[in-house]
Amino acid sequence: MDQYIKTIISVGGSAIMLVMIVCVIWYVIKDTWKDINDKRRD
């Protein structure tokens, strides 16, 4: 049972890390995309 809990915690931690990384990448891409669109207008 202990091994089962440890597996869930490690998988959950990896999933949370992955979600955080995706959020950061999405934020950076959105910001960059906004800059590109602003420059294109000039």
PDB file of C-alpha atoms in Angstrom:
ATOM      1  CA  MET A   1       0.000   0.000   0.000  1.00  0.00           C
ATOM      2  CA  ASP A   2       2.880   2.358   0.838  1.00  0.00           C
ATOM      3  CA  GLN A   3       4.414   1.812  -2.610  1.00  0.00           C
ATOM      4  CA  TYR A   4       1.053   2.621  -4.228  1.00  0.00           C
ATOM      5  CA  ILE A   5       0.826   5.970  -2.383  1.00  0.00           C
ATOM      6  CA  LYS A   6       4.426   6.839  -3.303  1.00  0.00           C
ATOM      7  CA  THR A   7       3.686   6.105  -6.972  1.00  0.00           C
ATOM      8  CA  ILE A   8       0.597   8.351  -6.921  1.00  0.00           C
ATOM      9  CA  ILE A   9       2.568  11.178  -5.270  1.00  0.00           C
ATOM     10  CA  SER A  10       5.434  10.921  -7.772  1.00  0.00           C
ATOM     11  CA  VAL A  11       3.059  10.793 -10.760  1.00  0.00           C
ATOM     12  CA  GLY A  12       1.023  13.689  -9.350  1.00  0.00           C
ATOM     13  CA  GLY A  13       4.178  15.738  -8.795  1.00  0.00           C
ATOM     14  CA  SER A  14       5.338  15.088 -12.346  1.00  0.00           C
ATOM     15  CA  ALA A  15       1.911  16.057 -13.705  1.00  0.00           C
ATOM     16  CA  ILE A  16       1.889  19.320 -11.712  1.00  0.00           C
ATOM     17  CA  MET A  17       5.418  20.141 -12.927  1.00  0.00           C
ATOM     18  CA  LEU A  18       4.382  19.433 -16.525  1.00  0.00           C
ATOM     19  CA  VAL A  19       1.305  21.675 -16.202  1.00  0.00           C
ATOM     20  CA  MET A  20       3.426  24.491 -14.725  1.00  0.00           C
ATOM     21  CA  ILE A  21       5.965  24.207 -17.558  1.00  0.00           C
ATOM     22  CA  VAL A  22       3.183  24.254 -20.178  1.00  0.00           C
ATOM     23  CA  CYS A  23       1.635  27.338 -18.524  1.00  0.00           C
ATOM     24  CA  VAL A  24       4.987  29.176 -18.546  1.00  0.00           C
ATOM     25  CA  ILE A  25       5.655  28.247 -22.191  1.00  0.00           C
ATOM     26  CA  TRP A  26       2.099  29.312 -23.176  1.00  0.00           C
ATOM     27  CA  TYR A  27       2.549  32.653 -21.337  1.00  0.00           C
ATOM     28  CA  VAL A  28       5.887  33.319 -23.086  1.00  0.00           C
ATOM     29  CA  ILE A  29       4.501  32.379 -26.519  1.00  0.00           C
ATOM     30  CA  LYS A  30       1.418  34.566 -25.989  1.00  0.00           C
ATOM     31  CA  ASP A  31       3.650  37.496 -24.976  1.00  0.00           C
ATOM     32  CA  THR A  32       5.955  36.979 -27.970  1.00  0.00           C
ATOM     33  CA  TRP A  33       2.978  36.655 -30.331  1.00  0.00           C
ATOM     34  CA  LYS A  34       1.596  39.966 -29.001  1.00  0.00           C
ATOM     35  CA  ASP A  35       4.955  41.676 -29.641  1.00  0.00           C
ATOM     36  CA  ILE A  36       5.096  40.273 -33.200  1.00  0.00           C
ATOM     37  CA  ASN A  37       1.567  41.495 -33.915  1.00  0.00           C
ATOM     38  CA  ASP A  38       2.363  44.963 -32.522  1.00  0.00           C
ATOM     39  CA  LYS A  39       5.514  45.217 -34.646  1.00  0.00           C
ATOM     40  CA  ARG A  40       3.613  44.105 -37.750  1.00  0.00           C
ATOM     41  CA  ARG A  41       1.188  47.036 -37.373  1.00  0.00           C
ATOM     42  CA  ASP A  42       3.948  49.652 -37.548  1.00  0.00           C
TER      43      ASP A  42
END
